[in-house]
Amino acid sequence: NAGVMQNPRHLVRRRGQEARLRCSPMKGHSHVYWYRQLPEEGLKFMVYLQKENIIDESGMPKERFSAEFPKEGPSILRIQQVVRGDSAAYFCASSWGQTSYEQYFGPGTRLTVT
Amino acid sequence: GESVGLHLPTLSVQEGDNSIINCAYSNSASDYFIWYKQESGKGPQFIIDIRSNMDKRQGQRVTVLLNKTVKHLSLQIAATQPGDSAVYFCAEKIRGDYKLSFGAGTTVTVRA
């Protein structure tokens, strides 16, 4: 009865490196959402994906950020050429379907850019 | 700007008392609201949700009230316990959309 799983839990990258964050949704869930949380703030929507499809990426920065949810395997949030401003907690949530509004969150990946 | 916000950033409550956490929203097209609890270093944990065609919904020790006239949402926690200490977020979903918009959160501290 595993919940949403994310790894790594903590990630340290130097400026200019790439960060890859992984998310495995709850069993039976085929919809994945990525959110970013800066210190002392609420979560901000980034992207919504279904298997092999990006449904809404309106919250994702146009450059350096990309996301995928392949047919097999976890969803990946990729940040290229990281900058200090990318330091944040990145949370993944999953839901059963588009008409199911409940989103269940993973423990997050805390990215620190040095 | 933010369409979901909380009235107070912090709330201190005596153990055993009831807690009330408030949230205001501005988008009349919001049709679903959800409360999350986030403990330090963890992801948001689902507490309770309510659809816009309801005024009240109860769970275990928690009640959510929705006043669409003044666009106000509240979370009531009965008999607050030390384990209730956390940051509480309200989030909304707009009709026809699926992403959640979060407020900034209220930090609840329970005094022994």
JSON list of C-alpha atoms in Angstrom, two decimals:
[
{"chain": "A", "resi": 1, "resn": "ASN", "atom": "CA", "xyz": [0.00, 0.00, 0.00]},
{"chain": "A", "resi": 2, "resn": "ALA", "atom": "CA", "xyz": [2.82, 2.35, -0.90]},
{"chain": "A", "resi": 3, "resn": "GLY", "atom": "CA", "xyz": [2.04, 6.01, -1.30]},
{"chain": "A", "resi": 4, "resn": "VAL", "atom": "CA", "xyz": [3.66, 8.42, -3.70]},
{"chain": "A", "resi": 5, "resn": "MET", "atom": "CA", "xyz": [7.39, 7.85, -3.75]},
{"chain": "A", "resi": 6, "resn": "GLN", "atom": "CA", "xyz": [10.03, 10.39, -4.62]},
{"chain": "A", "resi": 7, "resn": "ASN", "atom": "CA", "xyz": [13.76, 10.11, -4.88]},
{"chain": "A", "resi": 8, "resn": "PRO", "atom": "CA", "xyz": [16.19, 11.32, -4.03]},
{"chain": "A", "resi": 9, "resn": "ARG", "atom": "CA", "xyz": [14.92, 12.96, -0.85]},
{"chain": "A", "resi": 10, "resn": "HIS", "atom": "CA", "xyz": [17.81, 15.40, -0.85]},
{"chain": "A", "resi": 11, "resn": "LEU", "atom": "CA", "xyz": [19.87, 16.50, -3.82]},
{"chain": "A", "resi": 12, "resn": "VAL", "atom": "CA", "xyz": [22.83, 18.86, -3.88]},
{"chain": "A", "resi": 13, "resn": "ARG", "atom": "CA", "xyz": [23.99, 20.25, -7.18]},
{"chain": "A", "resi": 14, "resn": "ARG", "atom": "CA", "xyz": [26.53, 22.87, -8.17]},
{"chain": "A", "resi": 15, "resn": "ARG", "atom": "CA", "xyz": [25.50, 25.71, -10.42]},
{"chain": "A", "resi": 16, "resn": "GLY", "atom": "CA", "xyz": [25.42, 24.54, -14.02]},
{"chain": "A", "resi": 17, "resn": "GLN", "atom": "CA", "xyz": [24.81, 20.87, -13.26]},
{"chain": "A", "resi": 18, "resn": "GLU", "atom": "CA", "xyz": [21.67, 18.91, -14.05]},
{"chain": "A", "resi": 19, "resn": "ALA", "atom": "CA", "xyz": [19.11, 17.75, -11.51]},
{"chain": "A", "resi": 20, "resn": "ARG", "atom": "CA", "xyz": [16.82, 14.77, -12.07]},
{"chain": "A", "resi": 21, "resn": "LEU", "atom": "CA", "xyz": [13.93, 14.22, -9.71]},
{"chain": "A", "resi": 22, "resn": "ARG", "atom": "CA", "xyz": [11.88, 11.03, -9.81]},
{"chain": "A", "resi": 23, "resn": "CYS", "atom": "CA", "xyz": [8.31, 10.33, -8.81]},
{"chain": "A", "resi": 24, "resn": "SER", "atom": "CA", "xyz": [6.41, 7.06, -8.68]},
{"chain": "A", "resi": 25, "resn": "PRO", "atom": "CA", "xyz": [2.66, 7.63, -8.25]},
{"chain": "A", "resi": 26, "resn": "MET", "atom": "CA", "xyz": [0.40, 5.65, -5.97]},
{"chain": "A", "resi": 27, "resn": "LYS", "atom": "CA", "xyz": [-0.64, 2.27, -7.27]},
{"chain": "A", "resi": 28, "resn": "GLY", "atom": "CA", "xyz": [-3.51, 2.68, -9.67]},
{"chain": "A", "resi": 29, "resn": "HIS", "atom": "CA", "xyz": [-2.89, 6.38, -10.24]},
{"chain": "A", "resi": 30, "resn": "SER", "atom": "CA", "xyz": [-2.10, 7.50, -13.74]},
{"chain": "A", "resi": 31, "resn": "HIS", "atom": "CA", "xyz": [-2.00, 11.27, -13.23]},
{"chain": "A", "resi": 32, "resn": "VAL", "atom": "CA", "xyz": [1.02, 13.08, -11.89]},
{"chain": "A", "resi": 33, "resn": "TYR", "atom": "CA", "xyz": [1.49, 16.69, -10.84]},
{"chain": "A", "resi": 34, "resn": "TRP", "atom": "CA", "xyz": [4.69, 18.50, -9.91]},
{"chain": "A", "resi": 35, "resn": "TYR", "atom": "CA", "xyz": [4.75, 21.43, -7.50]},
{"chain": "A", "resi": 36, "resn": "ARG", "atom": "CA", "xyz": [7.56, 23.60, -6.18]},
{"chain": "A", "resi": 37, "resn": "GLN", "atom": "CA", "xyz": [7.72, 25.04, -2.69]},
{"chain": "A", "resi": 38, "resn": "LEU", "atom": "CA", "xyz": [10.04, 27.85, -1.70]},
{"chain": "A", "resi": 39, "resn": "PRO", "atom": "CA", "xyz": [10.82, 28.36, 2.02]},
{"chain": "A", "resi": 40, "resn": "GLU", "atom": "CA", "xyz": [7.92, 29.80, 4.00]},
{"chain": "A", "resi": 41, "resn": "GLU", "atom": "CA", "xyz": [5.62, 29.68, 0.98]},
{"chain": "A", "resi": 42, "resn": "GLY", "atom": "CA", "xyz": [2.81, 27.54, -0.37]},
{"chain": "A", "resi": 43, "resn": "LEU", "atom": "CA", "xyz": [3.16, 25.09, -3.20]},
{"chain": "A", "resi": 44, "resn": "LYS", "atom": "CA", "xyz": [3.17, 26.36, -6.79]},
{"chain": "A", "resi": 45, "resn": "PHE", "atom": "CA", "xyz": [1.92, 24.21, -9.64]},
{"chain": "A", "resi": 46, "resn": "MET", "atom": "CA", "xyz": [4.46, 23.37, -12.32]},
{"chain": "A", "resi": 47, "resn": "VAL", "atom": "CA", "xyz": [3.21, 20.62, -14.62]},
{"chain": "A", "resi": 48, "resn": "TYR", "atom": "CA", "xyz": [0.50, 17.99, -15.00]},
{"chain": "A", "resi": 49, "resn": "LEU", "atom": "CA", "xyz": [1.17, 14.75, -16.85]},
{"chain": "A", "resi": 50, "resn": "GLN", "atom": "CA", "xyz": [-0.56, 11.55, -17.77]},
{"chain": "A", "resi": 51, "resn": "LYS", "atom": "CA", "xyz": [1.25, 8.53, -19.13]},
{"chain": "A", "resi": 52, "resn": "GLU", "atom": "CA", "xyz": [3.29, 9.68, -22.16]},
{"chain": "A", "resi": 53, "resn": "ASN", "atom": "CA", "xyz": [1.45, 13.03, -22.27]},
{"chain": "A", "resi": 54, "resn": "ILE", "atom": "CA", "xyz": [2.05, 16.49, -20.89]},
{"chain": "A", "resi": 55, "resn": "ILE", "atom": "CA", "xyz": [-1.41, 17.91, -20.22]},
{"chain": "A", "resi": 56, "resn": "ASP", "atom": "CA", "xyz": [-0.54, 21.29, -18.70]},
{"chain": "A", "resi": 57, "resn": "GLU", "atom": "CA", "xyz": [2.90, 22.80, -18.25]},
{"chain": "A", "resi": 58, "resn": "SER", "atom": "CA", "xyz": [1.74, 26.35, -17.68]},
{"chain": "A", "resi": 59, "resn": "GLY", "atom": "CA", "xyz": [3.59, 26.60, -14.36]},
{"chain": "A", "resi": 60, "resn": "MET", "atom": "CA", "xyz": [6.91, 25.40, -15.65]},
{"chain": "A", "resi": 61, "resn": "PRO", "atom": "CA", "xyz": [9.69, 27.86, -16.55]},
{"chain": "A", "resi": 62, "resn": "LYS", "atom": "CA", "xyz": [10.12, 27.94, -20.31]},
{"chain": "A", "resi": 63, "resn": "GLU", "atom": "CA", "xyz": [13.83, 27.23, -20.19]},
{"chain": "A", "resi": 64, "resn": "ARG", "atom": "CA", "xyz": [15.91, 24.56, -18.46]},
{"chain": "A", "resi": 65, "resn": "PHE", "atom": "CA", "xyz": [12.92, 22.67, -17.02]},
{"chain": "A", "resi": 66, "resn": "SER", "atom": "CA", "xyz": [11.29, 19.61, -18.55]},
{"chain": "A", "resi": 67, "resn": "ALA", "atom": "CA", "xyz": [9.11, 16.76, -17.36]},
{"chain": "A", "resi": 68, "resn": "GLU", "atom": "CA", "xyz": [8.10, 13.39, -18.63]},
{"chain": "A", "resi": 69, "resn": "PHE", "atom": "CA", "xyz": [5.98, 10.44, -17.56]},
{"chain": "A", "resi": 70, "resn": "PRO", "atom": "CA", "xyz": [6.91, 7.48, -19.73]},
{"chain": "A", "resi": 71, "resn": "LYS", "atom": "CA", "xyz": [4.76, 4.43, -20.33]},
{"chain": "A", "resi": 72, "resn": "GLU", "atom": "CA", "xyz": [7.01, 2.47, -18.02]},
{"chain": "A", "resi": 73, "resn": "GLY", "atom": "CA", "xyz": [8.84, 3.87, -15.01]},
{"chain": "A", "resi": 74, "resn": "PRO", "atom": "CA", "xyz": [8.57, 6.97, -12.86]},
{"chain": "A", "resi": 75, "resn": "SER", "atom": "CA", "xyz": [7.85, 10.52, -13.83]},
{"chain": "A", "resi": 76, "resn": "ILE", "atom": "CA", "xyz": [11.00, 12.63, -14.15]},
{"chain": "A", "resi": 77, "resn": "LEU", "atom": "CA", "xyz": [11.40, 16.34, -13.54]},
{"chain": "A", "resi": 78, "resn": "ARG", "atom": "CA", "xyz": [14.63, 17.51, -15.11]},
{"chain": "A", "resi": 79, "resn": "ILE", "atom": "CA", "xyz": [16.35, 20.81, -14.44]},
{"chain": "A", "resi": 80, "resn": "GLN", "atom": "CA", "xyz": [19.29, 21.65, -16.66]},
{"chain": "A", "resi": 81, "resn": "GLN", "atom": "CA", "xyz": [22.05, 24.10, -15.77]},
{"chain": "A", "resi": 82, "resn": "VAL", "atom": "CA", "xyz": [20.72, 24.68, -12.28]},
{"chain": "A", "resi": 83, "resn": "VAL", "atom": "CA", "xyz": [21.00, 28.10, -10.63]},
{"chain": "A", "resi": 84, "resn": "ARG", "atom": "CA", "xyz": [20.76, 29.05, -6.96]},
{"chain": "A", "resi": 85, "resn": "GLY", "atom": "CA", "xyz": [17.18, 30.18, -7.46]},
{"chain": "A", "resi": 86, "resn": "ASP", "atom": "CA", "xyz": [16.19, 26.61, -8.26]},
{"chain": "A", "resi": 87, "resn": "SER", "atom": "CA", "xyz": [16.85, 25.63, -4.64]},
{"chain": "A", "resi": 88, "resn": "ALA", "atom": "CA", "xyz": [13.48, 24.53, -3.29]},
{"chain": "A", "resi": 89, "resn": "ALA", "atom": "CA", "xyz": [11.42, 21.52, -2.30]},
{"chain": "A", "resi": 90, "resn": "TYR", "atom": "CA", "xyz": [9.84, 19.78, -5.27]},
{"chain": "A", "resi": 91, "resn": "PHE", "atom": "CA", "xyz": [6.75, 17.74, -4.59]},
{"chain": "A", "resi": 92, "resn": "CYS", "atom": "CA", "xyz": [5.00, 15.24, -6.75]},
{"chain": "A", "resi": 93, "resn": "ALA", "atom": "CA", "xyz": [1.33, 14.38, -6.34]},
{"chain": "A", "resi": 94, "resn": "SER", "atom": "CA", "xyz": [-0.79, 11.75, -8.01]},
{"chain": "A", "resi": 95, "resn": "SER", "atom": "CA", "xyz": [-4.45, 11.17, -8.57]},
{"chain": "A", "resi": 96, "resn": "TRP", "atom": "CA", "xyz": [-6.58, 8.38, -9.92]},
{"chain": "A", "resi": 97, "resn": "GLY", "atom": "CA", "xyz": [-8.06, 10.20, -12.87]},
{"chain": "A", "resi": 98, "resn": "GLN", "atom": "CA", "xyz": [-8.97, 13.55, -14.30]},
{"chain": "A", "resi": 99, "resn": "THR", "atom": "CA", "xyz": [-12.32, 13.57, -12.52]},
{"chain": "A", "resi": 100, "resn": "SER", "atom": "CA", "xyz": [-10.75, 12.62, -9.22]},
{"chain": "A", "resi": 101, "resn": "TYR", "atom": "CA", "xyz": [-9.71, 15.85, -7.58]},
{"chain": "A", "resi": 102, "resn": "GLU", "atom": "CA", "xyz": [-7.91, 14.38, -4.60]},
{"chain": "A", "resi": 103, "resn": "GLN", "atom": "CA", "xyz": [-4.19, 14.67, -5.02]},
{"chain": "A", "resi": 104, "resn": "TYR", "atom": "CA", "xyz": [-1.86, 12.70, -2.77]},
{"chain": "A", "resi": 105, "resn": "PHE", "atom": "CA", "xyz": [1.63, 14.03, -2.24]},
{"chain": "A", "resi": 106, "resn": "GLY", "atom": "CA", "xyz": [5.00, 12.40, -1.93]},
{"chain": "A", "resi": 107, "resn": "PRO", "atom": "CA", "xyz": [7.64, 13.36, 0.66]},
{"chain": "A", "resi": 108, "resn": "GLY", "atom": "CA", "xyz": [9.38, 15.72, -1.74]},
{"chain": "A", "resi": 109, "resn": "THR", "atom": "CA", "xyz": [12.89, 16.23, -3.02]},
{"chain": "A", "resi": 110, "resn": "ARG", "atom": "CA", "xyz": [14.84, 19.04, -1.44]},
{"chain": "A", "resi": 111, "resn": "LEU", "atom": "CA", "xyz": [17.18, 20.52, -4.03]},
{"chain": "A", "resi": 112, "resn": "THR", "atom": "CA", "xyz": [20.08, 22.66, -2.90]},
{"chain": "A", "resi": 113, "resn": "VAL", "atom": "CA", "xyz": [22.18, 24.44, -5.48]},
{"chain": "A", "resi": 114, "resn": "THR", "atom": "CA", "xyz": [25.59, 25.55, -4.26]},
{"chain": "B", "resi": 1, "resn": "GLY", "atom": "CA", "xyz": [-1.69, 37.21, -7.80]},
{"chain": "B", "resi": 2, "resn": "GLU", "atom": "CA", "xyz": [-2.74, 34.71, -5.15]},
{"chain": "B", "resi": 3, "resn": "SER", "atom": "CA", "xyz": [-6.38, 33.78, -5.19]},
{"chain": "B", "resi": 4, "resn": "VAL", "atom": "CA", "xyz": [-6.17, 31.67, -2.08]},
{"chain": "B", "resi": 5, "resn": "GLY", "atom": "CA", "xyz": [-4.93, 33.07, 1.16]},
{"chain": "B", "resi": 6, "resn": "LEU", "atom": "CA", "xyz": [-5.08, 32.52, 4.86]},
{"chain": "B", "resi": 7, "resn": "HIS", "atom": "CA", "xyz": [-6.04, 35.13, 7.38]},
{"chain": "B", "resi": 8, "resn": "LEU", "atom": "CA", "xyz": [-3.31, 34.44, 9.91]},
{"chain": "B", "resi": 9, "resn": "PRO", "atom": "CA", "xyz": [0.17, 33.05, 9.36]},
{"chain": "B", "resi": 10, "resn": "THR", "atom": "CA", "xyz": [0.41, 31.58, 12.87]},
{"chain": "B", "resi": 11, "resn": "LEU", "atom": "CA", "xyz": [-1.97, 30.13, 15.45]},
{"chain": "B", "resi": 12, "resn": "SER", "atom": "CA", "xyz": [-1.11, 29.07, 18.99]},
{"chain": "B", "resi": 13, "resn": "VAL", "atom": "CA", "xyz": [-3.61, 26.72, 20.65]},
{"chain": "B", "resi": 14, "resn": "GLN", "atom": "CA", "xyz": [-3.83, 25.15, 24.08]},
{"chain": "B", "resi": 15, "resn": "GLU", "atom": "CA", "xyz": [-3.89, 21.37, 23.99]},
{"chain": "B", "resi": 16, "resn": "GLY", "atom": "CA", "xyz": [-7.47, 20.15, 24.23]},
{"chain": "B", "resi": 17, "resn": "ASP", "atom": "CA", "xyz": [-8.98, 23.35, 22.82]},
{"chain": "B", "resi": 18, "resn": "ASN", "atom": "CA", "xyz": [-10.57, 23.60, 19.41]},
{"chain": "B", "resi": 19, "resn": "SER", "atom": "CA", "xyz": [-8.63, 25.21, 16.55]},
{"chain": "B", "resi": 20, "resn": "ILE", "atom": "CA", "xyz": [-10.08, 27.23, 13.72]},
{"chain": "B", "resi": 21, "resn": "ILE", "atom": "CA", "xyz": [-7.96, 27.96, 10.66]},
{"chain": "B", "resi": 22, "resn": "ASN", "atom": "CA", "xyz": [-9.34, 30.37, 8.10]},
{"chain": "B", "resi": 23, "resn": "CYS", "atom": "CA", "xyz": [-8.85, 30.78, 4.40]},
{"chain": "B", "resi": 24, "resn": "ALA", "atom": "CA", "xyz": [-10.20, 33.32, 1.92]},
{"chain": "B", "resi": 25, "resn": "TYR", "atom": "CA", "xyz": [-10.46, 32.83, -1.81]},
{"chain": "B", "resi": 26, "resn": "SER", "atom": "CA", "xyz": [-11.37, 35.26, -4.55]},
{"chain": "B", "resi": 27, "resn": "ASN", "atom": "CA", "xyz": [-12.23, 33.13, -7.57]},
{"chain": "B", "resi": 28, "resn": "SER", "atom": "CA", "xyz": [-15.96, 32.46, -7.79]},
{"chain": "B", "resi": 29, "resn": "ALA", "atom": "CA", "xyz": [-15.23, 29.75, -10.37]},
{"chain": "B", "resi": 30, "resn": "SER", "atom": "CA", "xyz": [-13.55, 27.58, -7.73]},
{"chain": "B", "resi": 31, "resn": "ASP", "atom": "CA", "xyz": [-15.51, 24.37, -7.33]},
{"chain": "B", "resi": 32, "resn": "TYR", "atom": "CA", "xyz": [-13.35, 22.26, -5.05]},
{"chain": "B", "resi": 33, "resn": "PHE", "atom": "CA", "xyz": [-11.35, 22.98, -1.92]},
{"chain": "B", "resi": 34, "resn": "ILE", "atom": "CA", "xyz": [-8.95, 20.86, 0.05]},
{"chain": "B", "resi": 35, "resn": "TRP", "atom": "CA", "xyz": [-7.04, 21.16, 3.31]},
{"chain": "B", "resi": 36, "resn": "TYR", "atom": "CA", "xyz": [-3.55, 19.77, 3.73]},
{"chain": "B", "resi": 37, "resn": "LYS", "atom": "CA", "xyz": [-1.34, 19.37, 6.77]},
{"chain": "B", "resi": 38, "resn": "GLN", "atom": "CA", "xyz": [2.40, 19.62, 6.31]},
{"chain": "B", "resi": 39, "resn": "GLU", "atom": "CA", "xyz": [4.83, 18.64, 9.03]},
{"chain": "B", "resi": 40, "resn": "SER", "atom": "CA", "xyz": [8.43, 19.76, 8.92]},
{"chain": "B", "resi": 41, "resn": "GLY", "atom": "CA", "xyz": [10.41, 17.97, 6.23]},
{"chain": "B", "resi": 42, "resn": "LYS", "atom": "CA", "xyz": [7.41, 16.09, 4.90]},
{"chain": "B", "resi": 43, "resn": "GLY", "atom": "CA", "xyz": [4.98, 16.35, 2.02]},
{"chain": "B", "resi": 44, "resn": "PRO", "atom": "CA", "xyz": [1.45, 17.74, 2.36]},
{"chain": "B", "resi": 45, "resn": "GLN", "atom": "CA", "xyz": [-0.94, 15.25, 3.88]},
{"chain": "B", "resi": 46, "resn": "PHE", "atom": "CA", "xyz": [-4.59, 15.23, 2.79]},
{"chain": "B", "resi": 47, "resn": "ILE", "atom": "CA", "xyz": [-6.96, 16.15, 5.64]},
{"chain": "B", "resi": 48, "resn": "ILE", "atom": "CA", "xyz": [-10.37, 16.81, 4.17]},
{"chain": "B", "resi": 49, "resn": "ASP", "atom": "CA", "xyz": [-11.98, 18.23, 1.06]},
{"chain": "B", "resi": 50, "resn": "ILE", "atom": "CA", "xyz": [-15.26, 19.85, 0.10]},
{"chain": "B", "resi": 51, "resn": "ARG", "atom": "CA", "xyz": [-17.00, 20.59, -3.18]},
{"chain": "B", "resi": 52, "resn": "SER", "atom": "CA", "xyz": [-18.63, 23.91, -3.85]},
{"chain": "B", "resi": 53, "resn": "ASN", "atom": "CA", "xyz": [-22.14, 22.42, -3.76]},
{"chain": "B", "resi": 54, "resn": "MET", "atom": "CA", "xyz": [-21.67, 21.72, -0.04]},
{"chain": "B", "resi": 55, "resn": "ASP", "atom": "CA", "xyz": [-21.50, 23.99, 2.99]},
{"chain": "B", "resi": 56, "resn": "LYS", "atom": "CA", "xyz": [-20.03, 21.62, 5.54]},
{"chain": "B", "resi": 57, "resn": "ARG", "atom": "CA", "xyz": [-18.20, 18.35, 5.68]},
{"chain": "B", "resi": 58, "resn": "GLN", "atom": "CA", "xyz": [-17.01, 16.43, 8.71]},
{"chain": "B", "resi": 59, "resn": "GLY", "atom": "CA", "xyz": [-14.21, 13.98, 9.22]},
{"chain": "B", "resi": 60, "resn": "GLN", "atom": "CA", "xyz": [-12.52, 12.53, 12.23]},
{"chain": "B", "resi": 61, "resn": "ARG", "atom": "CA", "xyz": [-12.00, 15.50, 14.62]},
{"chain": "B", "resi": 62, "resn": "VAL", "atom": "CA", "xyz": [-12.07, 17.89, 11.66]},
{"chain": "B", "resi": 63, "resn": "THR", "atom": "CA", "xyz": [-14.81, 19.93, 10.04]},
{"chain": "B", "resi": 64, "resn": "VAL", "atom": "CA", "xyz": [-14.56, 22.08, 6.94]},
{"chain": "B", "resi": 65, "resn": "LEU", "atom": "CA", "xyz": [-17.01, 24.93, 6.43]},
{"chain": "B", "resi": 66, "resn": "LEU", "atom": "CA", "xyz": [-17.51, 26.70, 3.13]},
{"chain": "B", "resi": 67, "resn": "ASN", "atom": "CA", "xyz": [-19.23, 30.08, 2.86]},
{"chain": "B", "resi": 68, "resn": "LYS", "atom": "CA", "xyz": [-19.53, 30.88, -0.83]},
{"chain": "B", "resi": 69, "resn": "THR", "atom": "CA", "xyz": [-21.25, 34.20, -0.18]},
{"chain": "B", "resi": 70, "resn": "VAL", "atom": "CA", "xyz": [-18.12, 35.70, 1.37]},
{"chain": "B", "resi": 71, "resn": "LYS", "atom": "CA", "xyz": [-15.70, 33.25, -0.29]},
{"chain": "B", "resi": 72, "resn": "HIS", "atom": "CA", "xyz": [-14.45, 31.92, 3.00]},
{"chain": "B", "resi": 73, "resn": "LEU", "atom": "CA", "xyz": [-13.26, 28.47, 4.00]},
{"chain": "B", "resi": 74, "resn": "SER", "atom": "CA", "xyz": [-12.38, 27.24, 7.48]},
{"chain": "B", "resi": 75, "resn": "LEU", "atom": "CA", "xyz": [-10.93, 24.14, 9.05]},
{"chain": "B", "resi": 76, "resn": "GLN", "atom": "CA", "xyz": [-11.97, 23.28, 12.59]},
{"chain": "B", "resi": 77, "resn": "ILE", "atom": "CA", "xyz": [-9.94, 20.81, 14.59]},
{"chain": "B", "resi": 78, "resn": "ALA", "atom": "CA", "xyz": [-11.61, 19.48, 17.74]},
{"chain": "B", "resi": 79, "resn": "ALA", "atom": "CA", "xyz": [-9.63, 18.76, 20.89]},
{"chain": "B", "resi": 80, "resn": "THR", "atom": "CA", "xyz": [-6.31, 19.83, 19.41]},
{"chain": "B", "resi": 81, "resn": "GLN", "atom": "CA", "xyz": [-3.43, 17.50, 20.19]},
{"chain": "B", "resi": 82, "resn": "PRO", "atom": "CA", "xyz": [0.36, 18.01, 20.10]},
{"chain": "B", "resi": 83, "resn": "GLY", "atom": "CA", "xyz": [0.47, 15.92, 16.92]},
{"chain": "B", "resi": 84, "resn": "ASP", "atom": "CA", "xyz": [-1.66, 18.55, 15.21]},
{"chain": "B", "resi": 85, "resn": "SER", "atom": "CA", "xyz": [1.25, 21.00, 15.26]},
{"chain": "B", "resi": 86, "resn": "ALA", "atom": "CA", "xyz": [2.07, 21.63, 11.62]},
{"chain": "B", "resi": 87, "resn": "VAL", "atom": "CA", "xyz": [1.56, 24.05, 8.75]},
{"chain": "B", "resi": 88, "resn": "TYR", "atom": "CA", "xyz": [-1.95, 23.91, 7.30]},
{"chain": "B", "resi": 89, "resn": "PHE", "atom": "CA", "xyz": [-2.67, 24.86, 3.70]},
{"chain": "B", "resi": 90, "resn": "CYS", "atom": "CA", "xyz": [-5.93, 25.41, 1.95]},
{"chain": "B", "resi": 91, "resn": "ALA", "atom": "CA", "xyz": [-5.99, 24.81, -1.80]},
{"chain": "B", "resi": 92, "resn": "GLU", "atom": "CA", "xyz": [-8.59, 25.39, -4.47]},
{"chain": "B", "resi": 93, "resn": "LYS", "atom": "CA", "xyz": [-9.36, 24.02, -7.87]},
{"chain": "B", "resi": 94, "resn": "ILE", "atom": "CA", "xyz": [-11.10, 26.10, -10.52]},
{"chain": "B", "resi": 95, "resn": "ARG", "atom": "CA", "xyz": [-13.98, 24.60, -12.49]},
{"chain": "B", "resi": 96, "resn": "GLY", "atom": "CA", "xyz": [-12.70, 22.98, -15.67]},
{"chain": "B", "resi": 97, "resn": "ASP", "atom": "CA", "xyz": [-9.14, 22.91, -14.39]},
{"chain": "B", "resi": 98, "resn": "TYR", "atom": "CA", "xyz": [-7.31, 20.27, -12.39]},
{"chain": "B", "resi": 99, "resn": "LYS", "atom": "CA", "xyz": [-4.32, 21.90, -10.78]},
{"chain": "B", "resi": 100, "resn": "LEU", "atom": "CA", "xyz": [-4.48, 23.13, -7.21]},
{"chain": "B", "resi": 101, "resn": "SER", "atom": "CA", "xyz": [-3.67, 26.66, -6.10]},
{"chain": "B", "resi": 102, "resn": "PHE", "atom": "CA", "xyz": [-2.29, 26.89, -2.58]},
{"chain": "B", "resi": 103, "resn": "GLY", "atom": "CA", "xyz": [-2.33, 29.63, -0.01]},
{"chain": "B", "resi": 104, "resn": "ALA", "atom": "CA", "xyz": [0.77, 30.50, 2.01]},
{"chain": "B", "resi": 105, "resn": "GLY", "atom": "CA", "xyz": [-0.16, 28.41, 5.05]},
{"chain": "B", "resi": 106, "resn": "THR", "atom": "CA", "xyz": [-0.93, 28.79, 8.75]},
{"chain": "B", "resi": 107, "resn": "THR", "atom": "CA", "xyz": [1.54, 27.43, 11.28]},
{"chain": "B", "resi": 108, "resn": "VAL", "atom": "CA", "xyz": [-0.32, 25.84, 14.18]},
{"chain": "B", "resi": 109, "resn": "THR", "atom": "CA", "xyz": [1.53, 25.37, 17.46]},
{"chain": "B", "resi": 110, "resn": "VAL", "atom": "CA", "xyz": [-0.09, 23.37, 20.22]},
{"chain": "B", "resi": 111, "resn": "ARG", "atom": "CA", "xyz": [0.84, 24.35, 23.78]},
{"chain": "B", "resi": 112, "resn": "ALA", "atom": "CA", "xyz": [0.93, 21.62, 26.40]}
]
